[in-house]
XYZ file of C-alpha atoms in Angstrom:
624
model
C 46.133 41.948 -66.663
C 46.236 45.614 -65.484
C 49.974 45.588 -66.081
C 49.546 44.273 -69.624
C 46.900 46.913 -70.332
C 49.308 49.650 -69.240
C 52.050 48.243 -71.453
C 49.628 48.069 -74.320
C 48.672 51.706 -73.838
C 45.058 50.778 -73.105
C 45.178 51.988 -69.494
C 47.791 54.706 -68.940
C 49.408 54.805 -65.523
C 48.284 57.644 -63.268
C 50.707 60.473 -62.645
C 51.585 61.345 -59.047
C 49.355 64.432 -59.191
C 46.412 62.344 -60.398
C 47.012 59.887 -57.561
C 47.069 62.705 -54.990
C 43.960 64.249 -56.496
C 42.195 60.883 -56.411
C 43.212 60.232 -52.785
C 41.954 63.640 -51.662
C 38.743 63.163 -53.621
C 38.088 59.800 -52.011
C 38.627 61.229 -48.535
C 36.883 64.593 -48.801
C 34.329 64.376 -51.594
C 31.364 63.468 -49.356
C 31.994 66.488 -47.085
C 32.797 68.901 -49.916
C 29.772 67.810 -51.942
C 27.537 68.310 -48.920
C 28.987 71.756 -48.230
C 28.673 72.812 -51.875
C 25.101 71.592 -52.024
C 24.268 73.889 -49.104
C 26.243 76.972 -50.200
C 25.195 76.726 -53.847
C 21.706 75.379 -53.169
C 19.612 76.191 -56.227
C 15.900 75.377 -56.173
C 14.226 75.198 -59.564
C 11.648 77.553 -60.966
C 10.466 75.810 -64.093
C 13.589 74.703 -65.924
C 15.856 77.260 -64.258
C 18.007 76.657 -61.189
C 18.137 79.738 -58.936
C 21.261 79.737 -56.715
C 20.210 81.262 -53.397
C 23.711 82.637 -52.762
C 23.324 84.784 -55.887
C 19.976 86.096 -54.670
C 21.516 86.761 -51.243
C 24.226 88.948 -52.800
C 21.807 90.599 -55.230
C 19.392 91.483 -52.413
C 22.218 93.092 -50.454
C 23.222 95.192 -53.438
C 19.664 96.351 -54.099
C 19.124 97.212 -50.423
C 22.235 99.376 -50.101
C 21.665 100.979 -53.504
C 18.289 102.272 -52.322
C 19.349 102.849 -48.696
C 22.315 105.001 -49.709
C 20.172 107.027 -52.117
C 21.776 105.625 -55.302
C 25.130 107.229 -54.480
C 27.041 105.097 -56.992
C 24.925 106.473 -59.848
C 25.271 110.161 -58.966
C 27.644 112.236 -61.175
C 28.590 114.391 -58.172
C 29.682 111.261 -56.271
C 31.799 110.216 -59.257
C 33.547 113.596 -59.349
C 34.225 113.462 -55.611
C 35.523 109.889 -55.735
C 38.017 110.782 -58.454
C 39.514 113.398 -56.145
C 39.663 110.823 -53.371
C 41.498 108.339 -55.596
C 44.089 111.054 -56.277
C 44.624 111.436 -52.526
C 43.378 115.021 -52.345
C 41.583 114.501 -49.005
C 44.205 112.455 -47.110
C 47.563 113.374 -45.602
C 50.708 111.294 -45.616
C 50.666 111.622 -41.809
C 47.208 110.027 -41.555
C 47.019 106.565 -39.954
C 47.272 103.768 -42.495
C 49.761 102.102 -44.826
C 48.710 102.539 -48.476
C 47.034 105.067 -50.758
C 43.416 104.847 -51.872
C 44.526 103.961 -55.389
C 46.791 101.178 -54.112
C 43.894 99.697 -52.131
C 41.671 99.996 -55.202
C 44.313 98.204 -57.283
C 44.772 95.516 -54.626
C 41.083 94.672 -54.589
C 40.815 94.844 -58.380
C 43.808 92.529 -58.681
C 41.778 89.921 -56.827
C 38.539 90.330 -58.765
C 39.712 91.149 -62.298
C 40.926 87.895 -63.751
C 39.770 84.688 -65.366
C 36.173 85.521 -64.525
C 36.393 88.452 -66.915
C 38.206 86.571 -69.679
C 36.776 83.076 -69.417
C 33.650 83.582 -67.306
C 31.966 86.087 -69.588
C 32.581 83.862 -72.592
C 30.982 80.955 -70.727
C 28.023 83.135 -69.731
C 27.404 84.126 -73.368
C 27.722 80.512 -74.503
C 25.154 79.418 -71.904
C 22.815 82.400 -71.850
C 23.436 84.189 -75.106
C 24.461 87.867 -75.481
C 21.623 88.904 -73.162
C 23.573 87.613 -70.162
C 25.893 90.608 -70.619
C 23.223 93.112 -69.616
C 22.567 91.278 -66.361
C 26.290 91.203 -65.646
C 26.346 94.987 -66.081
C 23.261 95.530 -63.899
C 24.695 93.312 -61.160
C 27.955 95.284 -61.343
C 26.147 98.605 -60.902
C 24.196 97.259 -57.937
C 27.321 95.707 -56.441
C 28.957 99.138 -56.281
C 26.779 99.992 -53.263
C 27.866 96.823 -51.436
C 31.543 97.602 -51.924
C 30.872 101.142 -50.703
C 29.363 99.801 -47.467
C 32.112 97.217 -46.910
C 35.016 99.600 -47.371
C 33.441 102.282 -45.182
C 33.020 99.872 -42.277
C 36.468 98.405 -42.922
C 38.060 101.767 -42.094
C 35.520 102.676 -39.410
C 36.326 99.682 -37.207
C 39.934 98.939 -38.143
C 42.655 98.675 -35.521
C 45.933 100.568 -35.886
C 48.939 99.152 -34.030
C 51.639 101.264 -32.379
C 53.972 100.627 -35.307
C 51.365 101.996 -37.730
C 50.279 98.665 -39.229
C 46.566 98.159 -39.658
C 44.157 95.275 -39.187
C 40.666 95.556 -40.543
C 37.888 93.894 -42.432
C 34.589 92.183 -41.675
C 36.132 90.386 -38.677
C 36.570 93.711 -36.912
C 33.311 95.413 -37.806
C 31.412 92.252 -36.968
C 33.105 92.018 -33.578
C 33.388 95.697 -32.627
C 30.430 97.117 -34.533
C 27.934 94.619 -33.185
C 29.415 95.019 -29.703
C 28.496 98.726 -29.907
C 24.940 97.642 -30.603
C 24.817 95.364 -27.557
C 25.420 92.119 -29.497
C 29.018 91.211 -28.559
C 28.522 87.431 -28.587
C 26.788 87.401 -31.974
C 29.461 89.703 -33.372
C 32.271 87.498 -32.110
C 30.671 84.324 -33.504
C 30.102 85.894 -36.929
C 33.648 87.315 -36.962
C 35.232 83.931 -36.220
C 32.968 82.257 -38.783
C 33.998 84.819 -41.402
C 37.716 84.530 -40.611
C 37.702 80.720 -40.862
C 35.806 80.827 -44.160
C 38.260 83.437 -45.446
C 41.362 81.388 -44.629
C 40.111 78.414 -46.607
C 38.256 80.373 -49.280
C 41.053 82.661 -50.437
C 43.763 80.013 -50.081
C 42.310 77.731 -52.715
C 40.645 80.309 -54.950
C 43.509 82.785 -54.673
C 46.555 80.635 -55.292
C 45.919 76.965 -56.166
C 43.231 77.660 -58.746
C 45.072 80.675 -60.157
C 48.417 78.915 -60.528
C 46.701 75.848 -61.998
C 44.871 77.836 -64.682
C 47.896 79.985 -65.502
C 50.075 76.885 -65.776
C 47.528 75.199 -68.060
C 47.475 78.226 -70.372
C 51.283 78.438 -70.439
C 51.538 74.722 -71.270
C 48.978 75.166 -74.037
C 50.792 78.117 -75.605
C 54.186 76.374 -75.501
C 53.148 73.301 -77.446
C 50.803 71.386 -75.188
C 51.755 67.747 -74.701
C 54.738 68.209 -77.018
C 56.059 71.272 -75.223
C 58.830 71.497 -72.630
C 56.494 72.586 -69.824
C 54.143 69.618 -70.161
C 54.599 67.491 -67.072
C 56.757 70.230 -65.530
C 53.963 72.516 -64.373
C 55.593 72.575 -60.962
C 58.360 74.738 -62.499
C 55.753 77.370 -63.355
C 54.484 77.147 -59.789
C 57.980 77.634 -58.390
C 58.495 80.780 -60.489
C 55.128 82.178 -59.383
C 55.885 81.329 -55.747
C 59.323 82.978 -55.787
C 58.125 86.183 -57.432
C 54.974 86.325 -55.306
C 56.991 85.613 -52.164
C 59.190 88.657 -52.726
C 56.058 90.810 -52.742
C 53.889 89.009 -50.197
C 56.509 88.937 -47.457
C 56.822 92.728 -47.808
C 53.288 93.224 -46.475
C 50.420 95.351 -47.743
C 52.683 98.273 -48.650
C 54.646 96.099 -51.067
C 51.486 94.413 -52.352
C 49.824 97.789 -52.916
C 52.890 99.188 -54.664
C 53.075 96.220 -57.066
C 49.358 95.853 -57.796
C 49.046 99.597 -58.472
C 51.512 99.061 -61.347
C 50.424 95.607 -62.546
C 46.647 96.170 -62.593
C 46.686 99.216 -64.923
C 49.184 97.469 -67.231
C 47.220 94.243 -67.551
C 43.948 96.161 -67.966
C 45.417 98.272 -70.781
C 46.961 95.182 -72.392
C 43.607 93.408 -72.423
C 41.804 96.572 -73.573
C 44.135 96.951 -76.565
C 43.599 93.332 -77.610
C 39.817 93.699 -77.454
C 39.914 96.951 -79.402
C 41.728 95.173 -82.236
C 38.539 93.163 -82.686
C 36.039 95.915 -81.901
C 37.411 98.914 -83.842
C 37.629 97.248 -87.305
C 34.044 96.110 -86.719
C 32.807 99.307 -85.084
C 29.807 99.402 -87.385
C 28.616 96.162 -85.740
C 28.537 97.624 -82.215
C 24.900 98.857 -82.446
C 23.839 95.398 -83.617
C 25.815 93.787 -80.779
C 24.084 95.959 -78.189
C 20.771 95.179 -79.827
C 21.511 91.481 -79.386
C 22.425 92.120 -75.749
C 19.208 93.994 -74.937
C 16.911 91.711 -76.908
C 18.508 88.592 -75.463
C 18.254 89.940 -71.914
C 14.485 90.334 -72.102
C 13.467 87.603 -74.520
C 15.841 84.712 -73.941
C 15.125 83.272 -77.371
C 16.611 79.840 -77.737
C 17.832 79.772 -74.127
C 16.611 77.222 -71.606
C 14.492 79.065 -69.067
C 13.944 82.114 -71.251
C 14.420 85.509 -69.638
C 14.860 84.048 -66.141
C 17.530 81.665 -67.375
C 19.483 84.446 -69.063
C 19.150 86.634 -65.975
C 20.484 83.978 -63.615
C 23.435 83.176 -65.889
C 24.420 86.858 -65.960
C 23.845 87.541 -62.269
C 25.750 84.441 -61.238
C 28.727 85.338 -63.415
C 28.803 88.884 -62.034
C 28.629 87.637 -58.439
C 31.511 85.242 -59.049
C 33.508 87.942 -60.813
C 33.329 91.121 -58.699
C 32.913 89.534 -55.215
C 30.706 92.395 -53.992
C 29.319 91.371 -50.613
C 32.025 88.800 -49.901
C 33.988 91.240 -47.714
C 37.428 91.357 -49.318
C 37.110 95.073 -50.153
C 36.841 95.876 -46.457
C 40.231 94.252 -45.821
C 41.963 95.994 -48.720
C 40.661 99.470 -47.892
C 41.114 99.200 -44.121
C 44.847 99.765 -44.699
C 44.416 103.152 -46.429
C 45.849 106.371 -45.036
C 42.699 108.258 -44.106
C 40.799 109.565 -41.110
C 37.339 109.446 -42.646
C 35.789 105.991 -43.287
C 33.474 107.239 -46.041
C 36.374 108.231 -48.273
C 37.104 104.578 -48.965
C 33.468 103.825 -49.623
C 33.518 106.291 -52.509
C 36.753 104.767 -53.829
C 35.747 101.113 -53.484
C 32.498 101.624 -55.364
C 34.500 101.759 -58.616
C 35.662 98.149 -58.290
C 32.506 96.372 -59.542
C 32.197 99.048 -62.233
C 35.675 98.375 -63.603
C 35.292 94.623 -63.198
C 31.720 93.851 -64.267
C 30.803 96.886 -66.359
C 33.949 97.885 -68.242
C 36.078 94.754 -68.608
C 33.229 92.255 -68.830
C 31.516 94.402 -71.467
C 34.756 94.543 -73.467
C 34.983 90.758 -73.394
C 31.325 90.404 -74.321
C 31.558 92.775 -77.292
C 34.690 90.989 -78.504
C 33.020 87.566 -78.325
C 29.709 88.738 -79.816
C 31.178 90.785 -82.680
C 33.596 88.003 -83.639
C 30.686 85.552 -83.795
C 32.683 82.690 -82.243
C 30.094 82.184 -79.477
C 27.709 80.593 -81.995
C 30.078 77.622 -82.185
C 31.179 77.734 -78.567
C 29.731 74.386 -77.502
C 33.047 72.633 -78.032
C 35.260 75.479 -76.852
C 35.298 76.686 -73.267
C 36.420 79.669 -71.229
C 39.744 81.213 -72.119
C 39.939 79.372 -75.419
C 36.659 80.879 -76.588
C 37.919 84.388 -75.826
C 41.227 83.484 -77.476
C 39.340 82.388 -80.591
C 37.513 85.714 -80.640
C 40.770 87.666 -80.366
C 42.485 85.546 -83.025
C 39.899 86.703 -85.571
C 41.762 90.038 -85.503
C 45.373 88.911 -84.945
C 46.341 85.266 -85.218
C 49.076 85.431 -82.583
C 46.988 87.183 -79.899
C 47.041 83.984 -77.867
C 50.522 85.071 -76.741
C 49.570 88.434 -75.162
C 46.397 86.771 -73.860
C 48.570 84.238 -72.059
C 50.590 87.104 -70.600
C 47.360 88.722 -69.438
C 46.149 85.459 -67.868
C 49.473 85.053 -66.059
C 49.339 88.633 -64.778
C 45.720 88.260 -63.682
C 46.611 85.079 -61.805
C 49.733 86.593 -60.238
C 47.974 89.737 -59.030
C 45.148 87.656 -57.548
C 47.708 85.609 -55.608
C 49.076 88.822 -54.085
C 45.800 90.318 -52.897
C 44.303 87.049 -51.656
C 47.432 86.297 -49.640
C 46.844 89.525 -47.697
C 43.213 88.656 -47.025
C 44.129 85.185 -45.774
C 46.974 86.538 -43.653
C 44.701 89.092 -41.963
C 42.103 86.409 -41.244
C 44.785 84.215 -39.645
C 46.044 87.213 -37.696
C 42.556 87.808 -36.316
C 42.104 84.172 -35.302
C 45.471 84.119 -33.532
C 45.198 87.444 -31.753
C 47.349 89.449 -34.158
C 50.284 87.007 -33.983
C 52.921 87.999 -36.560
C 54.372 84.495 -36.332
C 51.028 82.962 -37.311
C 50.698 85.400 -40.211
C 54.175 84.635 -41.545
C 53.582 80.892 -41.180
C 50.423 81.255 -43.238
C 52.334 83.169 -45.924
C 54.875 80.349 -46.237
C 52.131 77.719 -46.529
C 50.353 79.919 -49.065
C 53.469 80.101 -51.250
C 54.015 76.333 -51.080
C 50.427 75.741 -52.206
C 51.035 77.895 -55.290
C 53.502 75.223 -56.448
C 51.120 72.411 -55.496
C 48.264 74.078 -57.335
C 50.272 74.463 -60.539
C 51.326 70.816 -60.542
C 48.054 69.219 -59.479
C 44.509 70.415 -60.067
C 43.213 69.089 -56.713
C 39.632 69.589 -57.846
C 38.132 68.712 -54.474
C 40.243 71.302 -52.645
C 39.322 73.992 -55.149
C 35.619 73.108 -54.930
C 35.885 73.332 -51.144
C 37.570 76.746 -51.431
C 34.867 78.035 -53.776
C 32.186 77.055 -51.286
C 34.060 78.650 -48.374
C 34.715 81.812 -50.412
C 31.023 82.466 -50.960
C 30.224 81.334 -47.432
C 32.088 84.503 -46.373
C 29.137 86.524 -47.677
C 26.729 85.104 -45.078
C 28.251 86.691 -41.935
C 29.503 89.693 -43.899
C 26.102 90.705 -45.249
C 24.447 90.064 -41.893
C 26.931 92.489 -40.362
C 26.294 95.048 -43.104
C 22.560 94.943 -42.403
C 23.108 95.380 -38.651
C 25.463 98.313 -39.269
C 23.538 99.888 -42.148
C 22.749 102.950 -40.043
C 26.432 103.549 -39.380
C 27.198 103.243 -43.089
C 24.472 105.706 -44.020
C 25.560 108.287 -41.481
C 29.184 108.057 -42.649
C 28.428 108.172 -46.399
C 25.680 110.806 -46.486
C 27.257 112.827 -43.681
C 30.561 112.939 -45.531
C 28.931 114.115 -48.767
C 26.952 116.763 -46.929
C 30.038 118.144 -45.174
C 32.075 118.207 -48.379
C 29.301 120.080 -50.170
C 29.019 122.521 -47.242
C 32.776 123.174 -47.243
C 33.277 121.717 -43.761
C 35.600 119.098 -45.291
C 38.057 120.477 -47.817
C 41.072 119.268 -49.749
C 44.395 119.141 -47.907
C 47.464 121.139 -48.847
C 49.258 119.661 -51.860
C 52.552 119.127 -50.014
C 50.716 117.190 -47.269
C 48.550 115.026 -49.514
C 49.152 111.413 -50.439
C 49.543 110.686 -54.125
C 48.216 107.941 -56.336
C 51.221 105.657 -56.016
C 52.989 107.056 -52.958
C 51.865 107.590 -49.371
C 54.241 110.528 -49.009
C 57.925 111.241 -48.301
C 60.301 108.290 -48.106
C 61.246 109.092 -44.505
C 58.878 108.805 -41.544
C 57.335 112.094 -40.368
C 59.079 113.802 -37.475
C 57.488 114.482 -34.106
C 56.945 118.110 -35.094
C 55.287 117.147 -38.401
C 52.955 114.718 -36.641
C 52.168 117.318 -34.003
C 51.207 119.814 -36.716
C 49.110 117.253 -38.608
C 47.305 116.060 -35.479
C 46.481 119.625 -34.468
C 44.961 120.369 -37.877
C 43.082 117.050 -37.827
C 41.757 117.723 -34.319
C 40.303 121.083 -35.305
C 38.854 119.563 -38.495
C 37.164 116.873 -36.396
C 35.858 119.557 -34.032
C 34.426 121.526 -36.964
C 32.669 118.424 -38.298
C 31.250 117.580 -34.869
C 30.050 121.161 -34.400
C 28.348 121.010 -37.817
C 26.519 117.828 -36.776
C 25.483 119.400 -33.460
C 24.136 122.536 -35.127
C 22.151 120.496 -37.642
C 20.681 118.369 -34.871
C 19.793 121.424 -32.825
C 18.053 123.119 -35.738
C 16.190 120.014 -36.943
C 12.985 119.466 -34.970
C 12.636 115.921 -36.342
C 15.733 114.778 -34.438
C 15.038 113.632 -30.885
C 16.354 115.472 -27.853
C 18.449 112.437 -26.957
C 20.203 112.411 -30.321
C 20.701 116.166 -30.195
C 22.253 115.862 -26.736
C 24.614 113.178 -28.037
C 25.635 115.405 -30.951
C 26.315 118.333 -28.655
C 28.335 116.115 -26.313
C 30.386 114.846 -29.255
C 31.062 118.408 -30.382
C 32.185 119.401 -26.888
C 34.456 116.337 -26.663
C 35.951 117.065 -30.077
C 36.579 120.710 -29.137
C 38.275 119.640 -25.911
C 40.404 117.173 -27.863
C 41.437 119.913 -30.295
C 42.498 122.254 -27.471
C 44.398 119.450 -25.722
C 46.119 118.385 -28.955
C 47.139 121.961 -29.757
C 48.627 122.396 -26.274
C 50.602 119.163 -26.564
C 51.761 120.074 -30.075
C 52.962 123.470 -28.861
C 55.029 121.796 -26.157
C 56.472 119.311 -28.660
C 57.599 122.142 -30.939
C 59.289 123.835 -27.977
C 61.163 120.748 -26.828
C 61.995 119.236 -30.247
C 65.373 119.607 -31.903
C 65.231 122.490 -34.387
C 67.105 120.550 -37.085
C 65.645 117.064 -36.823
C 62.167 117.896 -35.532
C 62.484 114.968 -33.111
C 61.988 114.964 -29.350
C 65.031 114.141 -27.209
C 64.866 111.039 -25.010
C 64.549 113.147 -21.868
C 61.592 115.208 -23.168
C 58.877 115.932 -20.637
C 56.072 115.631 -23.183
C 54.877 112.451 -24.906
C 54.936 112.362 -28.690
C 51.618 112.400 -30.535
C 50.828 109.487 -32.829
C 48.986 109.432 -36.146
C 45.269 109.081 -35.544
C 45.340 110.581 -32.048
C 43.109 113.490 -33.017
C 40.423 111.330 -34.590
C 40.288 108.423 -32.188
C 36.995 106.552 -32.276
C 35.883 107.810 -28.863
C 35.199 111.232 -30.393
C 32.661 110.073 -32.933
C 31.472 106.706 -31.655
C 27.979 105.657 -32.650
C 25.495 103.734 -30.586
C 22.630 101.746 -32.000
C 19.868 104.266 -31.343
C 22.048 107.097 -32.622
C 22.735 105.320 -35.896
C 19.120 104.371 -36.480
C 17.774 107.834 -35.711
C 20.388 109.503 -37.872
C 19.495 107.187 -40.717
C 15.823 108.018 -40.398
C 16.362 111.768 -40.509
C 18.776 111.457 -43.467
C 16.308 109.377 -45.447
């Protein structure tokens, strides 16, 4: 009978991908459902479900917003961060691999994507225009979380002899908590985070992305009647080949590509939205009125104001990933000697993601009016309908944007997963390369088969990353505050100044194509050593003159200043000897040189400005 039904067309035969999906579902659904029920546990208040993971992330953002004195909202911080993005405070000889802008683009490539195109449309359909305001508010609060993550990512990163970097929550959980006398807790949280990262970014960063991009490409090329229908694996192969060329080149290649792709896809999407918004510019005040009224009234929405708020906050949390920890991994690779510089750069990521791009999508959907009939249209198609009200063929550039969003996310998430694997396997390059190969294969699998259970598992693991990460941020909050506020204070006082133009990194380039010579490094390390000594002396003088700072803290500051001064003198002496012994033409030391070459980062090694727990807490109190 089943055979006759298939022949009659009453019961179509399952495709191989459906069979695989069904087999995985049967085997893993009980575990995945249990995990998801814990991670996304949402008790009800009235008719509204409140996901605790959203509150966990929101609480972290509010805490660091207040604790860091609302840095992300200060115009002076914005002006300073723009100079940092341009590379005006970092040298091409500084330890690290990419520029601040490349790290910014890498992280944005992972967060700006379908959540901005499809997710906002869904949020408006479910919660009305008012959900947009809560997305914006969550984005502004999330800026402080990204600031904290990126600062610690650089603070506790490890730089190998070949100049490659390893950083992220794994390292500040392990090393930062060890400084505070909690080595076992730090190690447990670091391993927990790394395992969650491997599984979280692998599904969310490649399988889901390739699946959604393939679905959109099939739709635009004729759907079931098109050539690509049933051949989604071909799309996956193309993605895997192109992504492989970039991914196997490491963070420098990823940063170089994302720094080009992200601005292009953002501008492309901006132009499409403006085609809807500009002809209807007179409707913008009314649209914002709908947004504000809906945010605080919730008319017609289940759960009223609370329901609208949760819809918006949840969408923002899923979109900008503030508090998840990925920003710390992206920015730990930047060429810089001062951890706070990346905090001021990373804070822009939730702003671009949840404030700018999400607001563009929201205005496009609201002004077009398509959200009123959005019950039967979901995600990307709702946004596509809004764009088509201006230009009928905008589904084509939208598909290009979706493909670019998916591709760029694959690149950045591959780096995060690789670094997590590297941490778990003691920095093994073989383990990292093996992971990259598996990651590329799964891009093809994800395009051909939805594998819903695997993707649901990855979503749960992705947000599980925020548990150990935020715990670590709370433990190390004092370190973050000292770095951020101390950096701003020293810049304002002129203790930290811009570097010479010929030494600075750019937006897209870390510096000259060739590696710096021994003489160039010697010069850079000498300058850096005396800069570090000046900063340490400034801290010591402030501590000495401030009666509210304990004698113990003052003594530590003075000792740090003395150590930094000694380091500067030692570095200058070594540099002088290097210049004497180096070849005048090449600037390189001969093999038989009697002096050891200096390495990037020597002058600012962590032993000069290490923080202990009491130091951090006391410094935080006096800076409050």
